[in-house]
Structures are given as structure tokens and as C-alpha cells.
JSON list of C-alpha atoms in Angstrom, two decimals:
[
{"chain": "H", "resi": 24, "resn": "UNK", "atom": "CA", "xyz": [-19.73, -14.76, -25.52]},
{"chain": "H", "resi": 25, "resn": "UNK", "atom": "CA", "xyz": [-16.20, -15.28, -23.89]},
{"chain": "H", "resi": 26, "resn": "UNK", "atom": "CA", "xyz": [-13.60, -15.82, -26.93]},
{"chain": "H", "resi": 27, "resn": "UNK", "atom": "CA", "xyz": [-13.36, -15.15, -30.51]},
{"chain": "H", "resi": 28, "resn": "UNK", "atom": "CA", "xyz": [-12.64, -18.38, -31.43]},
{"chain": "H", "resi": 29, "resn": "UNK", "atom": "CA", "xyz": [-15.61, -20.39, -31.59]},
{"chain": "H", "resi": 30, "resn": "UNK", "atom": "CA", "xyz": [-14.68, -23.62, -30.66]},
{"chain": "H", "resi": 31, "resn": "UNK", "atom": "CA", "xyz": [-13.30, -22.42, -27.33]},
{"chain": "H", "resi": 32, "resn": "UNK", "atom": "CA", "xyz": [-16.05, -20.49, -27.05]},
{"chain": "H", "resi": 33, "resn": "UNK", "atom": "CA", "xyz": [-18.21, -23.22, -27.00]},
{"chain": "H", "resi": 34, "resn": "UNK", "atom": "CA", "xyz": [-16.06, -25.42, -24.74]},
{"chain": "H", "resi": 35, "resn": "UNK", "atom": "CA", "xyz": [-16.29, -22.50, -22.24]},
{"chain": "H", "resi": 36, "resn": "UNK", "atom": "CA", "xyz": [-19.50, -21.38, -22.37]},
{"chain": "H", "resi": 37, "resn": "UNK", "atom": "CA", "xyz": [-20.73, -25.36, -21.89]},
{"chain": "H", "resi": 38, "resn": "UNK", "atom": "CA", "xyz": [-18.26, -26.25, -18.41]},
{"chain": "H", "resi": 39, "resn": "UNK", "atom": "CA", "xyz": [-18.87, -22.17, -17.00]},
{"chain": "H", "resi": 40, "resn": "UNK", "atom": "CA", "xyz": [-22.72, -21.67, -17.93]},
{"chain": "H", "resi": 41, "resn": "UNK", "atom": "CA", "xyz": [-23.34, -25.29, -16.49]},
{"chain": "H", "resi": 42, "resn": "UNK", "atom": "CA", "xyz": [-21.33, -25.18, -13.16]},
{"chain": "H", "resi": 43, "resn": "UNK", "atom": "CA", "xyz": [-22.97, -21.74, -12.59]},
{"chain": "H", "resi": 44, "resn": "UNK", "atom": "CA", "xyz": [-26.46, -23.30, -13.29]},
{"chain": "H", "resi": 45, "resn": "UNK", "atom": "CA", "xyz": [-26.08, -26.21, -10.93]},
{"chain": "H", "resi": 46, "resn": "UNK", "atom": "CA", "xyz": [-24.56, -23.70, -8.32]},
{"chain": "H", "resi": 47, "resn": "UNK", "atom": "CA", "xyz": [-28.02, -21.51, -8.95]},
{"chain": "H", "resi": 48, "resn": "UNK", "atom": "CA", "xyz": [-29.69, -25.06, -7.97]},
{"chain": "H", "resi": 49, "resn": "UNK", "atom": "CA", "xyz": [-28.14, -26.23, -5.25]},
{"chain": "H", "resi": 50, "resn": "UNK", "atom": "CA", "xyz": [-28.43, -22.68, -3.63]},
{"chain": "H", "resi": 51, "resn": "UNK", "atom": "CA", "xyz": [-32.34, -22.73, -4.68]},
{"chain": "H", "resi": 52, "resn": "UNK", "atom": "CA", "xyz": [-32.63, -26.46, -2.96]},
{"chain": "H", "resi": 53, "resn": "UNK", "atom": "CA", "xyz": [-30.86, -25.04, 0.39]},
{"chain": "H", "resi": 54, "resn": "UNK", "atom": "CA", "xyz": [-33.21, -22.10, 0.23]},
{"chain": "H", "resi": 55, "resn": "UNK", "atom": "CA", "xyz": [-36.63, -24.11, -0.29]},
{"chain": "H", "resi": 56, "resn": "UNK", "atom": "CA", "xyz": [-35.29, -27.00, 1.60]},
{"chain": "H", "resi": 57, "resn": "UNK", "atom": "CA", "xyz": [-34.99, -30.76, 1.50]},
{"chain": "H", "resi": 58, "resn": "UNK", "atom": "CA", "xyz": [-38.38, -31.42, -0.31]},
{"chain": "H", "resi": 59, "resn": "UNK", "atom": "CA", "xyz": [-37.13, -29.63, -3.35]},
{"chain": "H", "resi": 60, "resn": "UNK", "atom": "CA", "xyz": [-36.80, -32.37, -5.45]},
{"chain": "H", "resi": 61, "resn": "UNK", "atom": "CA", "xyz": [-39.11, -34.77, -3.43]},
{"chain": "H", "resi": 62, "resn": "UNK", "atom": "CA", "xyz": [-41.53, -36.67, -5.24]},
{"chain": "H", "resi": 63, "resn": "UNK", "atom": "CA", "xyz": [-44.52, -36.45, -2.95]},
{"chain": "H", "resi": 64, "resn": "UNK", "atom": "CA", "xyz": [-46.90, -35.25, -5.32]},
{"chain": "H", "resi": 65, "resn": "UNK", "atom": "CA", "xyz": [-47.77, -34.97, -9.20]},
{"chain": "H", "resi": 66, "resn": "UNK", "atom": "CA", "xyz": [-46.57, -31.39, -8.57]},
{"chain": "H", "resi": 67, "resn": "UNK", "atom": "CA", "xyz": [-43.46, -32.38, -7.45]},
{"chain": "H", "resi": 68, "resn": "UNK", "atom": "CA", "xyz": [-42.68, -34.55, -10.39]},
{"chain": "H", "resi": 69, "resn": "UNK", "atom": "CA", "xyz": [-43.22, -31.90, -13.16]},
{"chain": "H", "resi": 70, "resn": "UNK", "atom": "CA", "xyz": [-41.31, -29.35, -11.09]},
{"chain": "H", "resi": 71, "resn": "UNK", "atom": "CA", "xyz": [-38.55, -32.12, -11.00]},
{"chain": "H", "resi": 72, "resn": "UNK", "atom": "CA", "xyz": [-38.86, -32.26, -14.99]},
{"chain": "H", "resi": 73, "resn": "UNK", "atom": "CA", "xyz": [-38.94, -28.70, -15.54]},
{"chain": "H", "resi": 74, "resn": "UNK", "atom": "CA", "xyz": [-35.79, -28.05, -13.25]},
{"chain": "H", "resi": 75, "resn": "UNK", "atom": "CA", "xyz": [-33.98, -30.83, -15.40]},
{"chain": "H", "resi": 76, "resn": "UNK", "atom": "CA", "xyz": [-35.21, -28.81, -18.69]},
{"chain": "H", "resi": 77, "resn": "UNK", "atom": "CA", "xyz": [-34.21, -25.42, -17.25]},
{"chain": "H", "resi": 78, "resn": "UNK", "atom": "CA", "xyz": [-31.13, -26.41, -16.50]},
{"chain": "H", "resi": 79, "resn": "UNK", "atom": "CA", "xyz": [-30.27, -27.84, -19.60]},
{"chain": "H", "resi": 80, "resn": "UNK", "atom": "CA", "xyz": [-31.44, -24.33, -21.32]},
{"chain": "H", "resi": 81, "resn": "UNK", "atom": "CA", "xyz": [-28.96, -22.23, -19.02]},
{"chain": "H", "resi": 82, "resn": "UNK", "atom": "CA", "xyz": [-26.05, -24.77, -20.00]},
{"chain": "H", "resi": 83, "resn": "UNK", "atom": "CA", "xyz": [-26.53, -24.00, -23.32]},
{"chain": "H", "resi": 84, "resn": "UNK", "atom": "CA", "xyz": [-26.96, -20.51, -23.77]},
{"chain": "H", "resi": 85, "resn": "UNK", "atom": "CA", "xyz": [-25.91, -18.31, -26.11]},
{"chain": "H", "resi": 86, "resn": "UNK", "atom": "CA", "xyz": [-26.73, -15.07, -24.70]},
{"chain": "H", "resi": 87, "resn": "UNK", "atom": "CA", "xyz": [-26.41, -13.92, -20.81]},
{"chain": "H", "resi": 88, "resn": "UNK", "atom": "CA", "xyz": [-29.85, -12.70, -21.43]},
{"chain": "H", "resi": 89, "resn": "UNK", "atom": "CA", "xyz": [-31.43, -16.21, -21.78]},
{"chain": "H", "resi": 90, "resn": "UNK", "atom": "CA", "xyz": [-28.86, -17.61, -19.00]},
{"chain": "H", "resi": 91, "resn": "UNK", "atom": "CA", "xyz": [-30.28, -15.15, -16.69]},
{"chain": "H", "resi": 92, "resn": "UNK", "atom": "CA", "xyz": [-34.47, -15.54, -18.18]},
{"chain": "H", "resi": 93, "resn": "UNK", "atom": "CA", "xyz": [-33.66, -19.75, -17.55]},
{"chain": "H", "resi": 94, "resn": "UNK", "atom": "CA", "xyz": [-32.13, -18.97, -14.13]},
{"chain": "H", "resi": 95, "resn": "UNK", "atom": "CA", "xyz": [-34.99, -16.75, -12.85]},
{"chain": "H", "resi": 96, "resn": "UNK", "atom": "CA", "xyz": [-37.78, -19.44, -14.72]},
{"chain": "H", "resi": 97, "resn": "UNK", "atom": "CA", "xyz": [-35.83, -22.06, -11.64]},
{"chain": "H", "resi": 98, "resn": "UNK", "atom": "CA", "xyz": [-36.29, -19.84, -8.99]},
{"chain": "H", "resi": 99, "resn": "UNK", "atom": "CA", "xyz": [-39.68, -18.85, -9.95]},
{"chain": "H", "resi": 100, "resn": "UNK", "atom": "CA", "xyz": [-40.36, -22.85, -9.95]},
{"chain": "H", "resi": 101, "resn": "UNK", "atom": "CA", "xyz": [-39.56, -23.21, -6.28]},
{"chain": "H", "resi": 102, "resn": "UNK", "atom": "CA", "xyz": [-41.31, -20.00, -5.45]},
{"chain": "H", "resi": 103, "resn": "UNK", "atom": "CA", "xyz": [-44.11, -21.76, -6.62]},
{"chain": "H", "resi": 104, "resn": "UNK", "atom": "CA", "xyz": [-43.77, -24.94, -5.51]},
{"chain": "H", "resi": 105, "resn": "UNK", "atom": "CA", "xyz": [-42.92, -23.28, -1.92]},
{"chain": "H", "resi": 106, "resn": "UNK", "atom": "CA", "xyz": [-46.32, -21.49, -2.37]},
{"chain": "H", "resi": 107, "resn": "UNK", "atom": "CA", "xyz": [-48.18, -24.66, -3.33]},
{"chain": "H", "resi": 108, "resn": "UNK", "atom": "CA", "xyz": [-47.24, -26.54, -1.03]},
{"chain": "H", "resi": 109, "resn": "UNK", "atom": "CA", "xyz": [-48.03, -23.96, 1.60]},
{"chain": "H", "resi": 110, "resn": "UNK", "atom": "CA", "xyz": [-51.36, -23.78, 0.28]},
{"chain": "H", "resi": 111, "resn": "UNK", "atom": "CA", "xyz": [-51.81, -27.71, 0.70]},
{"chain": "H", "resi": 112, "resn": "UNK", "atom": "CA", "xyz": [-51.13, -27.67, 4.10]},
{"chain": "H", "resi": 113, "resn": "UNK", "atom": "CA", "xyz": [-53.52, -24.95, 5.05]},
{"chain": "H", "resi": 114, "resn": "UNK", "atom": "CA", "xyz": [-56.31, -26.22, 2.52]},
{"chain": "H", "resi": 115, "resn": "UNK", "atom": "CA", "xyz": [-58.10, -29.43, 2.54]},
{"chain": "H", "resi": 116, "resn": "UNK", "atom": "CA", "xyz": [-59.90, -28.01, -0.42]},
{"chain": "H", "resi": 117, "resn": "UNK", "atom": "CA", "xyz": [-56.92, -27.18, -2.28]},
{"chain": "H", "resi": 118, "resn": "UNK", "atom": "CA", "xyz": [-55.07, -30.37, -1.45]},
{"chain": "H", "resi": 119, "resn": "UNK", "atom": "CA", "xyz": [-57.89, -32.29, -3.21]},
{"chain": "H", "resi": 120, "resn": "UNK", "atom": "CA", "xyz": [-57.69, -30.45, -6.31]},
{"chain": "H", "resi": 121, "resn": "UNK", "atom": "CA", "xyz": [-54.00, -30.38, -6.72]},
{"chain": "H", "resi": 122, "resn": "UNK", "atom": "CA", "xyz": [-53.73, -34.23, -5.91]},
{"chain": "H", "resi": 123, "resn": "UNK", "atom": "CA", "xyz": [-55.23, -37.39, -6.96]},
{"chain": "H", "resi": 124, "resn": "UNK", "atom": "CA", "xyz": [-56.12, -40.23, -4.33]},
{"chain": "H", "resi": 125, "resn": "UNK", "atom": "CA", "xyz": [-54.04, -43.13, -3.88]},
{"chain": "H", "resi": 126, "resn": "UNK", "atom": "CA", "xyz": [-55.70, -46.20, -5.13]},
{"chain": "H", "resi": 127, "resn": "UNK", "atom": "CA", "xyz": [-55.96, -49.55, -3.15]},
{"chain": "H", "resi": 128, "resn": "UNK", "atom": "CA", "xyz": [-54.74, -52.20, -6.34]},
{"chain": "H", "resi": 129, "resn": "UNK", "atom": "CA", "xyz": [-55.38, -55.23, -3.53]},
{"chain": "H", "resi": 130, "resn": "UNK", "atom": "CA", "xyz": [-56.61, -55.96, -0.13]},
{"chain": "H", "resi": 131, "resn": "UNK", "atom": "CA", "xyz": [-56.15, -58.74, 1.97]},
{"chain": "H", "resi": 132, "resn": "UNK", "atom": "CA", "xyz": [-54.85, -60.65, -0.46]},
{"chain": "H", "resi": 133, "resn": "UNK", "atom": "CA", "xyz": [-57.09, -60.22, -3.27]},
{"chain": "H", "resi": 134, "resn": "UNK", "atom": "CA", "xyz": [-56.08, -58.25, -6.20]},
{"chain": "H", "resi": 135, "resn": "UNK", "atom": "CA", "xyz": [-58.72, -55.71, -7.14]},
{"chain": "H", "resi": 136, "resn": "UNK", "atom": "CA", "xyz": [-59.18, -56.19, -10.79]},
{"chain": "H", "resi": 137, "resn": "UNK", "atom": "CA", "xyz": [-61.40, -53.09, -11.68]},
{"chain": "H", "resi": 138, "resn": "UNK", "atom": "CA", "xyz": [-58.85, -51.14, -9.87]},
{"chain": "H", "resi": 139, "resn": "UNK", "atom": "CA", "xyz": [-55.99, -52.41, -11.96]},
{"chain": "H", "resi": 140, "resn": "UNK", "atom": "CA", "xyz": [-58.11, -51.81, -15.09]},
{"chain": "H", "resi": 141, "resn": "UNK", "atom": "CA", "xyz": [-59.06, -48.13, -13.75]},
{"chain": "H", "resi": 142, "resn": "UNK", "atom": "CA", "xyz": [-55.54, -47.41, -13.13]},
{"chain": "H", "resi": 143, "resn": "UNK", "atom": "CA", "xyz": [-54.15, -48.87, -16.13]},
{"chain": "H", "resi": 144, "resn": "UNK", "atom": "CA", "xyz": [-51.75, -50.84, -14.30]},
{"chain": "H", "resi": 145, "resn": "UNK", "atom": "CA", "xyz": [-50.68, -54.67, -15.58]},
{"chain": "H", "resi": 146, "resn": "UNK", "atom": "CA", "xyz": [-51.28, -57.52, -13.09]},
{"chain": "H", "resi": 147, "resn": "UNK", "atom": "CA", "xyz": [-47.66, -58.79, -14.04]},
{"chain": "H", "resi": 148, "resn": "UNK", "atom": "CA", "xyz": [-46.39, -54.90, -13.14]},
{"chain": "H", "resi": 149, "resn": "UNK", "atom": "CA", "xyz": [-48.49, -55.88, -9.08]},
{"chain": "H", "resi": 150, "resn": "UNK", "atom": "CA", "xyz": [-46.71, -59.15, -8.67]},
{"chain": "H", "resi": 151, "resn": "UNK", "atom": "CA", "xyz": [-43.53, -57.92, -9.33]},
{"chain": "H", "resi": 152, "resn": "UNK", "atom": "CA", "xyz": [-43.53, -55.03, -7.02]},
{"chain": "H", "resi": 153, "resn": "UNK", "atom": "CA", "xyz": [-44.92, -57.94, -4.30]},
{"chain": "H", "resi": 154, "resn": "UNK", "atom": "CA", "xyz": [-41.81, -59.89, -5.51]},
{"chain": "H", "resi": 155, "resn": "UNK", "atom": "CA", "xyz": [-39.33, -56.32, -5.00]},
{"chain": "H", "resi": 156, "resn": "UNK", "atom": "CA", "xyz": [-41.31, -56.25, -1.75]},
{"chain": "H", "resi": 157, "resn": "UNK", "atom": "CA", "xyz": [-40.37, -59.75, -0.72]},
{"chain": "H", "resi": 158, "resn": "UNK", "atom": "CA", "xyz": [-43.95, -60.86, -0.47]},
{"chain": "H", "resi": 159, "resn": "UNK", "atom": "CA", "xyz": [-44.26, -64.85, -0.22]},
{"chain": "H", "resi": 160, "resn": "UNK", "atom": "CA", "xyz": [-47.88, -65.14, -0.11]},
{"chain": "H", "resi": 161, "resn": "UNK", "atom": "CA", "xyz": [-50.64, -63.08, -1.02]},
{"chain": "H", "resi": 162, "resn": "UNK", "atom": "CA", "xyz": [-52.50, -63.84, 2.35]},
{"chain": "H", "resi": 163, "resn": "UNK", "atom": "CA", "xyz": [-50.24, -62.21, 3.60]},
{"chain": "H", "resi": 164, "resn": "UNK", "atom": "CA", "xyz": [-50.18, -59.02, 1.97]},
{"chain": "H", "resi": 165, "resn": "UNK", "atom": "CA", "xyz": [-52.95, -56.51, 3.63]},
{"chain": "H", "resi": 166, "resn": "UNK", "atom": "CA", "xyz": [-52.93, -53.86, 0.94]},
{"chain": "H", "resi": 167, "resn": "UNK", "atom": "CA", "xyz": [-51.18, -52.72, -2.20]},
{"chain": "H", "resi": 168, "resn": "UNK", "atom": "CA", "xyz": [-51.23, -48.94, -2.98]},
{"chain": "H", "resi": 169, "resn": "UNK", "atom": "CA", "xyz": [-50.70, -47.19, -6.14]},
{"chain": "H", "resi": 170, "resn": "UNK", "atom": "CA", "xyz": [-49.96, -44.19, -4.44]},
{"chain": "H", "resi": 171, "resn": "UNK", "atom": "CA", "xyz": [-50.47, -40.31, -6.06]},
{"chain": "H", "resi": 172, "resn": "UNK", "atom": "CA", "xyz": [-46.51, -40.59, -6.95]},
{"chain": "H", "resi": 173, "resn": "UNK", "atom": "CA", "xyz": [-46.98, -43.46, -9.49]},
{"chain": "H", "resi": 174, "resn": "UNK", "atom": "CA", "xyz": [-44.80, -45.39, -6.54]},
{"chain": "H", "resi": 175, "resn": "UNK", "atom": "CA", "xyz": [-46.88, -48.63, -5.32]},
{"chain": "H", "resi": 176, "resn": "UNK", "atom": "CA", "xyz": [-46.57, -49.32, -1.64]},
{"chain": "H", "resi": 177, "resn": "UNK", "atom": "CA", "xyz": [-46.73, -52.89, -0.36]},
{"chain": "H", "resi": 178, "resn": "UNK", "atom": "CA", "xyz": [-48.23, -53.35, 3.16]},
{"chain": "H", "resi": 179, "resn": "UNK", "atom": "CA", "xyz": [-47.91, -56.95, 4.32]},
{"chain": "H", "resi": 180, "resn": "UNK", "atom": "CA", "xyz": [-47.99, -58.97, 7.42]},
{"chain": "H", "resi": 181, "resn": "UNK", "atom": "CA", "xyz": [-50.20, -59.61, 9.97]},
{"chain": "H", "resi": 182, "resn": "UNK", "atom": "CA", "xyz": [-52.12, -56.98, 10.60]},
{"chain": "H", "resi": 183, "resn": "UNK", "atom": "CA", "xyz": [-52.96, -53.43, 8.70]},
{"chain": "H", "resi": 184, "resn": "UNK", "atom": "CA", "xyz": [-53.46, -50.44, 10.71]},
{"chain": "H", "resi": 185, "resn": "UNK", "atom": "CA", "xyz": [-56.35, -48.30, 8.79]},
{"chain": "H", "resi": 186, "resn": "UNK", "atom": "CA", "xyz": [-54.92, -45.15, 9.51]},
{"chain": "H", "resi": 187, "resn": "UNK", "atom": "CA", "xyz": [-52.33, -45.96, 6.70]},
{"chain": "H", "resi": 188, "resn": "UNK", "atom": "CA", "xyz": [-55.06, -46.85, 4.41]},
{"chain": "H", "resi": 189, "resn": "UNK", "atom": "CA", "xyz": [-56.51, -43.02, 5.13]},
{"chain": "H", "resi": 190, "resn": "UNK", "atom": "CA", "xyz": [-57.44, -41.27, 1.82]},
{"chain": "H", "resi": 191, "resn": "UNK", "atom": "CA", "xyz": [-56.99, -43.87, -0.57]},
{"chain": "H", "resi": 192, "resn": "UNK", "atom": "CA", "xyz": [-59.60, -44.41, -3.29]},
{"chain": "H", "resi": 193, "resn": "UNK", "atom": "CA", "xyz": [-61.41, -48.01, -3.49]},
{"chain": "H", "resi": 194, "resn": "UNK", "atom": "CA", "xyz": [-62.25, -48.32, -6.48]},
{"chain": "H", "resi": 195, "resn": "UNK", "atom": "CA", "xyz": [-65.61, -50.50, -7.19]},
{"chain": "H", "resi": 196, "resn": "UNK", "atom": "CA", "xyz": [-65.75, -53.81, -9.14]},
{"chain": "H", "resi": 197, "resn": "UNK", "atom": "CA", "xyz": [-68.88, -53.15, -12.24]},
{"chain": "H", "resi": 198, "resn": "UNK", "atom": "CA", "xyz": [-70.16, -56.82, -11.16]}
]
């Protein structure tokens, strides 16, 4: 691609093809903007994985042809995710389709077993996000989210305003 000798080759292809692939990126991200790489949504997450595994294709290439097909595959991610999330803001309809609820794991203390069990998550995996959260008692803590991310968001002290707990997904005990 750049020298006869093939170890060289190699050598150069790998540092050029790569710093030309993350230059591609970064100019992408600055075009789309900061929530490029955000991981707001399920979306977001697979367009995060994707980028990683385009960009690993483009370092390696062999041919300009398939640097060029793995550079326009990255823009054509963030013309989509652009779109998408576009779409999401303008579409209630949409935004429920694209993205699960976030789930309330416990409330006021009380941790929700059936949601646990529906969500697949381990009691041991709650208490230590309480723990990361600094939670001391679990009077204290008003809600624990397992939010459409995979994240879980502690909410604890005194008082819980229910706006935050807007769109979240109780999930029902089969007592």
C-alpha cells in the first residue's frame, strides 16, 4: 500500500491508517456534537460499539477502498444517530419504541424483589451500588433506578421529588 517491503509496510499502514481514522472521528464528534458518544440510550451504546469496531477496521486496512467503505460506515453512524435522535425529540411515539423504561429496583427503602427478578439484576449487584452511592440506611434511600442505560441511579435523602421518578416502569410483585 505504501512500501515494498512488507514489514514497513505494515508498520506504516497501522500508525497512518489509524491517526487518519481517529482524525475522521474526532471531526465526526465536533460535527454531531457533544452527545456523540453519550450513553443516554440503548442506541447510543451500540453506536458507541460500532464506532469502536469501525475504527478498528480502518486501522487495519489493506486496501484504500475498505479505509474509505469503514470511514463512510462512521459517518453514516452519526447521520443516523443525528436522525434518531431528532426523531425522539419530536415523537413520543417513536421515543417509546426506540427505548425501554427505566425500572424502579426499590422505593422507600424497600427493595422490589419482582423487579430485581424481572430485570435480572442480583440483590448483592443493588447494595453495592447503595454502598458506591454512600447510602447508610435503606430508610433513607427514596428510590433506586435501573435506568434505560444499564446505569442504576440512587436517589436518597429526605424527600423524593416525583417528577424524577417520571417514566419509570414499576414493576408488580406476582403475590
Amino acid at each position: 500500500m505504501f512500501v515494498d517491503s512488507a514489514t514497513l509496510d505494515l508498520i506504516i499502514r497501522s500508525f497512518l491508517l489509524a491517526a487518519l481514522a481517529i482524525c475522521w472521528v474526532v471531526i465526526l464528534v465536533r460535527i454531531n456534537g457533544l452527545r456523540s458518544f453519550s450513553k443516554m440510550t440503548n442506541f447510543d451504546f451500540v453506536m458507541t460499539i460500532a464506532m469502536g469496531s469501525l475504527l478498528a477496521g480502518a486501522s487495519q486496512s489493506t486496501s484504500w477502498s475498505a479505509f474509505f467503505q469503514s470511514g463512510l460506515a462512521m459517518a453514516t453512524l452519526f447521520l443516523v444517530q443525528y436522525s434518531t435522535a431528532n426523531i425522539r425529540q419530536s415523537s413520543d411515539r417513536f421515543e417509546s419504541w426506540m427505548q425501554n423504561a427505566p425500572v424502579i429496583l426499590m422505593r422507600d427503602g424497600v427493595i422490589l424483589e419482582a423487579a430485581l427478578k424481572e430485570t435480572r439484576v442480583a440483590k448483592s449487584d443493588l447494595i453495592a451500588k447503595l454502598r458506591e452511592a454512600n447510602v447508610l440506611e435503606f430508610s433513607k434511600v427514596r428510590a433506586v433506578i435501573l435506568e434505560t442505560t444499564g446505569d442504576i441511579s440512587v436517589l436518597h435523602g429526605s424527600d423524593c421529588n416525583e417528577e424524577l421518578l417520571q417514566g419509570t416502569c414499576h414493576i408488580k410483585s406476582a403475590e
